Structures are given as structure tokens and as C-alpha cells.
Amino acid sequence: GGRASSLCVPTVAMLPEQLQNVEAAVLAMHREPSRAAECDRFLQQFSRSEEAWSGALQLLGSVHPECRLASGAMLHLKARRDASSLASVDALALLSRCLEALSGTARTLRAQLTVAAAHLASRALAGPEGLPALPAFAALPPAQRVELLGSLPLAWPPERLRTSLPAVLALLTSLVDTEAAAPLSVAACAAAWQPLGADLTDLGALVRPLALALRPHGGDRDAQAEEWPAEAAAEALCGALEVAAFPPSASATELSRSLLTSLSDLASLALPHAAATAATASA
């Protein structure tokens, strides 16, 4: 009974025939061009109703891919527009439901649900530090937890997030293999949080995986890789280099050594022939 998922979703429940009407409107909008404008007006009106919260969550279980995608778009729009007017306990119940729906969803729908969850979290929680205590967050695969952390700056006012920067970077580091190149979700998360004031010292153990992510997308190309992380990794590292607080004198030597190590590893990955030639010449 203590699980977050046992909280009641704060909405007027939809009758089955109402849900069927919404489902039919989504399908007609995709399959009957002559009715598209009429169905769009109906769905826009529905998305402003109280029933839309529970309706969109129910539609996530539809057998029709179009309806599942529409439910994600509706939750994204409604959370962005209406989350701030919810009671925090209601926002928490909806947040848990969104997080539970994230597992196993296709990429586009997952992206919409993740941003919806970020907006709901800004209403439900005092700060991002509260996320790990939610069973629905802890149950997510690490990559999806990282994606949610990376979406928070889209939804929260910067002044609320600055004090959470050390805790979020520590949480991000705990979800990362610091000996391997950062995947896109990690690089994008670091790039999203860095403008809140993170320098290289703040990034800490994330510097190495971000530096390794700058390498060309080469021989071990993953056919399932969604995107190349180099651009986001470069954005995070360049931004961190420009923060005036870096480097603090006490840790400059150790940090410089770790950066040089990262860069030399990177050179051997990016330019194996040149690195070998340089090593031979210096021998």
C-alpha cells in the first residue's frame, strides 16, 4: 500500500464510451483526411478537460500505435500547461503513473512521457533530490533515469535547480560507466545541466566518459545507436571550461593530470596512426 503507484490519479474518471470516442477521433484524424480538422478540434477541447489526465493515461494501453502516440502528446501538452495548477499530491500520483509507463515504450513516446514527467516532478517534488525515493523512478533502467534527469532543466526554473546541481551530478555519475565513452543520454544530460554553473571540477568523474565520447563514431558502431553523442559531450566540456571558478588551485594538478590522460586516450582512439607515429618518434 506504500508504493507511489497506489496513489489515486486525481481526475474525473472517464466512462468507457468517452474513451472510445477519444480513440475513434485519434484514428479518424490519421485515417480519414476529410475529418481531420473536426477531430483535431474535438481532441484539443478534450485535452483541456479534467478527464484528459486519466484519459491520456488509459490511452497508453491502446492496441493502436496512433492512440499511444497521441496519449503521449496529450500528457506532454497537459503537463506543460496545467501541472502547475495541480495539488502536489495529485502531481505525484500522475508522475508515478508516467514513470511506470516509460518502460518498454518506443523512442518518440518515451521522449514525450519523459518531458511530461519532468513538468509533473517540478510540481510534485521540492527538488530533483526527491526522485530516487520514488519507487517508479528507482525501477527504471539507468538510461531512462538519465533521460529524465536531462529533461528537468526544460521544466524547472533555473533558480530552483542550481542548488540541486551537485546532487544531480552525483546521481548522474552513479548511473554511468566512467571508464567508457558516455552514451548520448549521458552527454545530453551533462550538456543540459552544465549551464547552471558546472565547471570541470563539478563534472568530476564525468569528464573522462565525456572526453571519450568525442571520438569518431568508428569500428564498433552500434547499429542500434540513436545518435552520435560527440556534439552534446563537446557542449558540456566547452561550457565547463568557460566557467570562471575553474581551476581551484588545490586540485588543479590532479585535475590537469586526469584531463591529459583523457585527452591522450582520446588521441589514440581518434588518430591511431598519428598516435603510433608520435610514440615511435618520441621513443
Short mmCIF file of C-alpha atoms in Angstrom, two decimals:
data_model
loop_
_atom_site.label_atom_id
_atom_site.label_comp_id
_atom_site.label_asym_id
_atom_site.label_seq_id
_atom_site.Cartn_x
_atom_site.Cartn_y
_atom_site.Cartn_z
CA GLY A 1 0.00 0.00 0.00
CA GLY A 2 3.02 2.35 0.41
CA ARG A 3 4.01 2.33 -3.25
CA ALA A 4 3.62 5.63 -5.10
CA SER A 5 1.55 3.80 -7.73
CA SER A 6 -1.22 3.21 -5.18
CA LEU A 7 -1.98 6.95 -5.10
CA CYS A 8 -5.19 7.80 -6.89
CA VAL A 9 -4.88 9.68 -10.15
CA PRO A 10 -6.60 13.00 -9.45
CA THR A 11 -9.18 13.11 -12.11
CA VAL A 12 -12.70 12.62 -13.10
CA ALA A 13 -12.68 9.02 -14.32
CA MET A 14 -13.65 8.51 -17.95
CA LEU A 15 -16.55 6.31 -18.91
CA PRO A 16 -15.69 3.56 -21.43
CA GLU A 17 -17.78 5.20 -24.15
CA GLN A 18 -15.96 8.53 -23.62
CA LEU A 19 -12.63 6.78 -24.04
CA GLN A 20 -13.92 5.07 -27.19
CA ASN A 21 -14.90 8.48 -28.59
CA VAL A 22 -11.39 9.83 -28.00
CA GLU A 23 -9.82 6.72 -29.52
CA ALA A 24 -12.12 6.96 -32.56
CA ALA A 25 -11.24 10.65 -33.02
CA VAL A 26 -7.50 9.90 -32.98
CA LEU A 27 -7.89 7.10 -35.52
CA ALA A 28 -10.14 9.19 -37.79
CA MET A 29 -7.65 12.08 -37.71
CA HIS A 30 -4.98 9.72 -39.07
CA ARG A 31 -7.12 7.67 -41.44
CA GLU A 32 -9.87 9.99 -42.73
CA PRO A 33 -8.37 13.25 -44.08
CA SER A 34 -11.81 14.84 -44.59
CA ARG A 35 -12.49 14.61 -40.82
CA ALA A 36 -9.03 15.65 -39.62
CA ALA A 37 -9.92 19.26 -38.74
CA GLU A 38 -13.10 18.25 -36.90
CA CYS A 39 -11.29 15.53 -34.93
CA ASP A 40 -8.41 17.87 -34.09
CA ARG A 41 -10.85 20.43 -32.61
CA PHE A 42 -12.50 17.70 -30.53
CA LEU A 43 -9.14 16.45 -29.22
CA GLN A 44 -7.92 19.98 -28.41
CA GLN A 45 -11.11 20.57 -26.43
CA PHE A 46 -10.74 17.22 -24.67
CA SER A 47 -7.11 17.95 -23.73
CA ARG A 48 -8.29 20.98 -21.72
CA SER A 49 -10.73 18.92 -19.65
CA GLU A 50 -10.16 17.36 -16.24
CA GLU A 51 -10.83 13.93 -17.76
CA ALA A 52 -7.82 14.30 -20.06
CA TRP A 53 -5.35 13.23 -17.34
CA SER A 54 -6.95 9.81 -16.79
CA GLY A 55 -8.00 9.53 -20.44
CA ALA A 56 -4.47 10.01 -21.74
CA LEU A 57 -3.10 7.50 -19.21
CA GLN A 58 -5.74 4.96 -20.27
CA LEU A 59 -4.96 5.53 -23.95
CA LEU A 60 -1.36 4.48 -23.29
CA GLY A 61 -2.76 0.93 -23.14
CA SER A 62 -4.49 1.18 -26.54
CA VAL A 63 -3.83 -1.53 -29.13
CA HIS A 64 -3.46 1.23 -31.77
CA PRO A 65 0.03 2.82 -32.08
CA GLU A 66 -1.58 6.11 -33.19
CA CYS A 67 -3.54 6.28 -29.93
CA ARG A 68 -0.49 5.52 -27.80
CA LEU A 69 1.46 8.29 -29.52
CA ALA A 70 -1.48 10.71 -29.18
CA SER A 71 -1.71 9.92 -25.45
CA GLY A 72 1.98 10.84 -25.03
CA ALA A 73 1.49 14.10 -26.90
CA MET A 74 -1.57 14.88 -24.78
CA LEU A 75 0.24 14.18 -21.49
CA HIS A 76 3.23 16.26 -22.66
CA LEU A 77 0.98 19.22 -23.58
CA LYS A 78 -1.22 18.93 -20.49
CA ALA A 79 1.70 18.62 -18.07
CA ARG A 80 3.44 21.62 -19.63
CA ARG A 81 0.28 23.70 -19.50
CA ASP A 82 -1.55 22.50 -16.37
CA ALA A 83 0.90 20.78 -13.98
CA SER A 84 1.49 23.99 -12.02
CA SER A 85 -2.21 24.17 -11.11
CA LEU A 86 -2.32 20.63 -9.62
CA ALA A 87 -2.11 19.88 -5.92
CA SER A 88 1.35 18.43 -5.24
CA VAL A 89 -0.08 15.07 -4.07
CA ASP A 90 -2.03 14.80 -7.34
CA ALA A 91 1.06 15.72 -9.38
CA LEU A 92 2.97 13.00 -7.52
CA ALA A 93 0.37 10.36 -8.42
CA LEU A 94 0.47 11.38 -12.09
CA LEU A 95 4.28 11.48 -12.05
CA SER A 96 4.41 7.89 -10.76
CA ARG A 97 1.99 6.74 -13.47
CA CYS A 98 4.05 8.45 -16.20
CA LEU A 99 7.25 6.86 -14.89
CA GLU A 100 5.64 3.42 -14.77
CA ALA A 101 4.53 3.86 -18.39
CA LEU A 102 8.07 4.70 -19.58
CA SER A 103 9.49 1.17 -19.61
CA GLY A 104 9.39 -0.57 -22.96
CA THR A 105 7.93 2.37 -24.90
CA ALA A 106 9.11 3.47 -28.35
CA ARG A 107 11.54 6.36 -28.52
CA THR A 108 9.14 9.15 -29.60
CA LEU A 109 6.53 8.24 -26.99
CA ARG A 110 9.23 7.87 -24.33
CA ALA A 111 10.53 11.37 -25.09
CA GLN A 112 7.03 12.85 -24.66
CA LEU A 113 6.37 10.98 -21.42
CA THR A 114 9.79 11.98 -20.07
CA VAL A 115 9.13 15.71 -20.58
CA ALA A 116 5.64 15.30 -19.11
CA ALA A 117 7.22 13.62 -16.06
CA ALA A 118 9.75 16.48 -15.73
CA HIS A 119 6.92 19.05 -15.57
CA LEU A 120 4.94 16.94 -13.09
CA ALA A 121 8.07 16.48 -10.94
CA SER A 122 8.51 20.25 -10.73
CA ARG A 123 5.07 20.42 -9.07
CA ALA A 124 5.30 17.20 -7.05
CA LEU A 125 8.79 17.49 -5.54
CA ALA A 126 10.73 20.12 -3.59
CA GLY A 127 13.80 19.31 -5.71
CA PRO A 128 15.26 16.65 -8.02
CA GLU A 129 16.89 15.04 -4.96
CA GLY A 130 13.45 13.57 -4.23
CA LEU A 131 13.38 11.45 -7.40
CA PRO A 132 15.46 8.47 -6.18
CA ALA A 133 12.99 7.92 -3.33
CA LEU A 134 10.15 7.26 -5.80
CA PRO A 135 9.72 3.51 -6.43
CA ALA A 136 8.67 4.19 -10.04
CA PHE A 137 11.91 6.14 -10.68
CA ALA A 138 14.11 3.54 -8.97
CA ALA A 139 12.51 0.81 -11.12
CA LEU A 140 13.51 2.48 -14.40
CA PRO A 141 16.58 1.28 -16.33
CA PRO A 142 19.58 3.60 -15.76
CA ALA A 143 19.38 5.09 -19.28
CA GLN A 144 15.78 6.19 -18.71
CA ARG A 145 16.63 7.69 -15.31
CA VAL A 146 19.37 9.68 -17.07
CA GLU A 147 16.92 10.85 -19.77
CA LEU A 148 14.54 12.14 -17.08
CA LEU A 149 17.36 13.98 -15.25
CA GLY A 150 18.35 15.55 -18.57
CA SER A 151 14.78 16.78 -19.14
CA LEU A 152 14.41 18.55 -15.78
CA PRO A 153 16.05 21.82 -16.95
CA LEU A 154 13.33 22.05 -19.64
CA ALA A 155 10.64 22.13 -16.98
CA TRP A 156 12.08 23.69 -13.80
CA PRO A 157 13.06 27.34 -13.21
CA PRO A 158 16.90 27.57 -13.19
CA GLU A 159 16.96 29.14 -9.72
CA ARG A 160 15.27 26.02 -8.30
CA LEU A 161 17.81 23.73 -9.96
CA ARG A 162 21.10 25.49 -9.14
CA THR A 163 21.15 24.28 -5.54
CA SER A 164 20.48 20.73 -6.78
CA LEU A 165 23.39 20.71 -9.26
CA PRO A 166 25.90 18.79 -7.04
CA ALA A 167 23.30 16.16 -6.07
CA VAL A 168 22.15 15.64 -9.68
CA LEU A 169 25.73 15.36 -11.00
CA ALA A 170 26.49 12.82 -8.24
CA LEU A 171 23.37 10.84 -9.20
CA LEU A 172 24.31 11.02 -12.88
CA THR A 173 27.85 9.81 -12.09
CA SER A 174 26.42 6.84 -10.18
CA LEU A 175 24.49 5.79 -13.31
CA VAL A 176 27.49 6.00 -15.67
CA ASP A 177 30.36 3.67 -16.55
CA THR A 178 33.15 6.22 -16.01
CA GLU A 179 35.67 4.09 -17.94
CA ALA A 180 33.64 4.04 -21.17
CA ALA A 181 32.50 6.70 -23.63
CA ALA A 182 29.34 8.45 -22.49
CA PRO A 183 26.22 7.44 -24.46
CA LEU A 184 24.03 10.18 -25.89
CA SER A 185 21.63 10.25 -22.91
CA VAL A 186 24.52 10.97 -20.50
CA ALA A 187 26.20 13.55 -22.76
CA ALA A 188 22.86 15.31 -23.32
CA CYS A 189 22.13 15.31 -19.57
CA ALA A 190 25.53 16.83 -18.77
CA ALA A 191 25.02 19.45 -21.52
CA ALA A 192 21.56 20.32 -20.11
CA TRP A 193 22.84 20.82 -16.54
CA GLN A 194 26.23 22.41 -17.24
CA PRO A 195 24.82 25.94 -17.97
CA LEU A 196 23.63 26.06 -14.34
CA GLY A 197 27.29 26.65 -13.45
CA ALA A 198 29.15 23.33 -13.57
CA ASP A 199 32.90 23.62 -14.14
CA LEU A 200 35.26 20.71 -14.80
CA THR A 201 35.71 20.11 -11.07
CA ASP A 202 31.93 19.81 -10.68
CA LEU A 203 31.75 17.35 -13.58
CA GLY A 204 34.47 15.32 -11.84
CA ALA A 205 34.39 11.67 -12.91
CA LEU A 206 32.10 12.57 -15.84
CA VAL A 207 34.94 14.38 -17.65
CA ARG A 208 36.55 11.14 -18.83
CA PRO A 209 33.41 9.50 -20.35
CA LEU A 210 32.50 12.84 -21.97
CA ALA A 211 36.01 13.19 -23.44
CA LEU A 212 35.89 9.61 -24.73
CA ALA A 213 32.53 10.36 -26.38
CA LEU A 214 34.26 12.92 -28.63
CA ARG A 215 35.89 10.15 -30.65
CA PRO A 216 34.76 9.47 -34.23
CA HIS A 217 31.89 7.01 -34.49
CA GLY A 218 34.09 4.21 -35.77
CA GLY A 219 34.58 0.47 -35.99
CA ASP A 220 32.43 -0.53 -33.00
CA ARG A 221 29.43 1.35 -34.41
CA ASP A 222 26.28 0.13 -32.69
CA ALA A 223 23.51 -0.42 -35.22
CA GLN A 224 21.01 0.49 -32.50
CA ALA A 225 22.76 3.74 -31.54
CA GLU A 226 20.19 6.51 -31.70
CA GLU A 227 22.60 9.37 -32.29
CA TRP A 228 26.24 10.29 -32.02
CA PRO A 229 26.97 11.80 -28.55
CA ALA A 230 30.01 13.88 -29.58
CA GLU A 231 28.18 17.18 -30.07
CA ALA A 232 26.48 17.11 -26.66
CA ALA A 233 29.71 15.97 -24.96
CA ALA A 234 31.65 18.83 -26.57
CA GLU A 235 28.96 21.30 -25.47
CA ALA A 236 29.20 20.13 -21.85
CA LEU A 237 33.03 20.17 -21.76
CA CYS A 238 33.44 23.52 -23.56
CA GLY A 239 30.84 25.11 -21.28
CA ALA A 240 32.61 23.73 -18.21
CA LEU A 241 35.97 25.10 -19.40
CA GLU A 242 34.47 28.60 -19.61
CA VAL A 243 33.18 28.71 -16.01
CA ALA A 244 35.25 31.29 -14.16
CA ALA A 245 35.63 29.20 -10.99
CA PHE A 246 37.88 26.66 -12.74
CA PRO A 247 40.50 25.64 -11.75
CA PRO A 248 40.66 25.89 -7.97
CA SER A 249 44.35 25.85 -7.06
CA ALA A 250 44.14 22.97 -4.57
CA SER A 251 43.04 20.35 -7.10
CA ALA A 252 44.47 21.84 -10.31
CA THR A 253 47.42 19.45 -10.59
CA GLU A 254 45.38 16.28 -10.07
CA LEU A 255 42.65 17.52 -12.40
CA SER A 256 45.15 18.53 -15.10
CA ARG A 257 46.67 15.06 -14.94
CA SER A 258 43.29 13.36 -15.37
CA LEU A 259 42.41 15.68 -18.26
CA LEU A 260 45.71 14.94 -20.00
CA THR A 261 45.06 11.23 -19.53
CA SER A 262 41.61 11.59 -21.08
CA LEU A 263 42.98 13.60 -24.00
CA SER A 264 45.82 11.18 -24.70
CA ASP A 265 43.37 8.25 -24.61
CA LEU A 266 41.16 10.22 -26.94
CA ALA A 267 44.02 10.92 -29.36
CA SER A 268 44.85 7.22 -29.63
CA LEU A 269 41.19 6.41 -30.35
CA ALA A 270 40.66 9.21 -32.85
CA LEU A 271 44.04 9.09 -34.58
CA PRO A 272 45.57 5.67 -34.02
CA HIS A 273 48.10 6.03 -36.85
CA ALA A 274 49.23 9.50 -35.75
CA ALA A 275 49.47 8.41 -32.11
CA ALA A 276 51.59 5.40 -33.04
CA THR A 277 53.89 7.59 -35.17
CA ALA A 278 54.27 10.12 -32.35
CA ALA A 279 55.06 7.36 -29.85
CA THR A 280 57.72 5.92 -32.18
CA ALA A 281 59.27 9.35 -32.75
CA SER A 282 59.50 10.11 -29.04
CA ALA A 283 60.95 6.71 -28.17
#
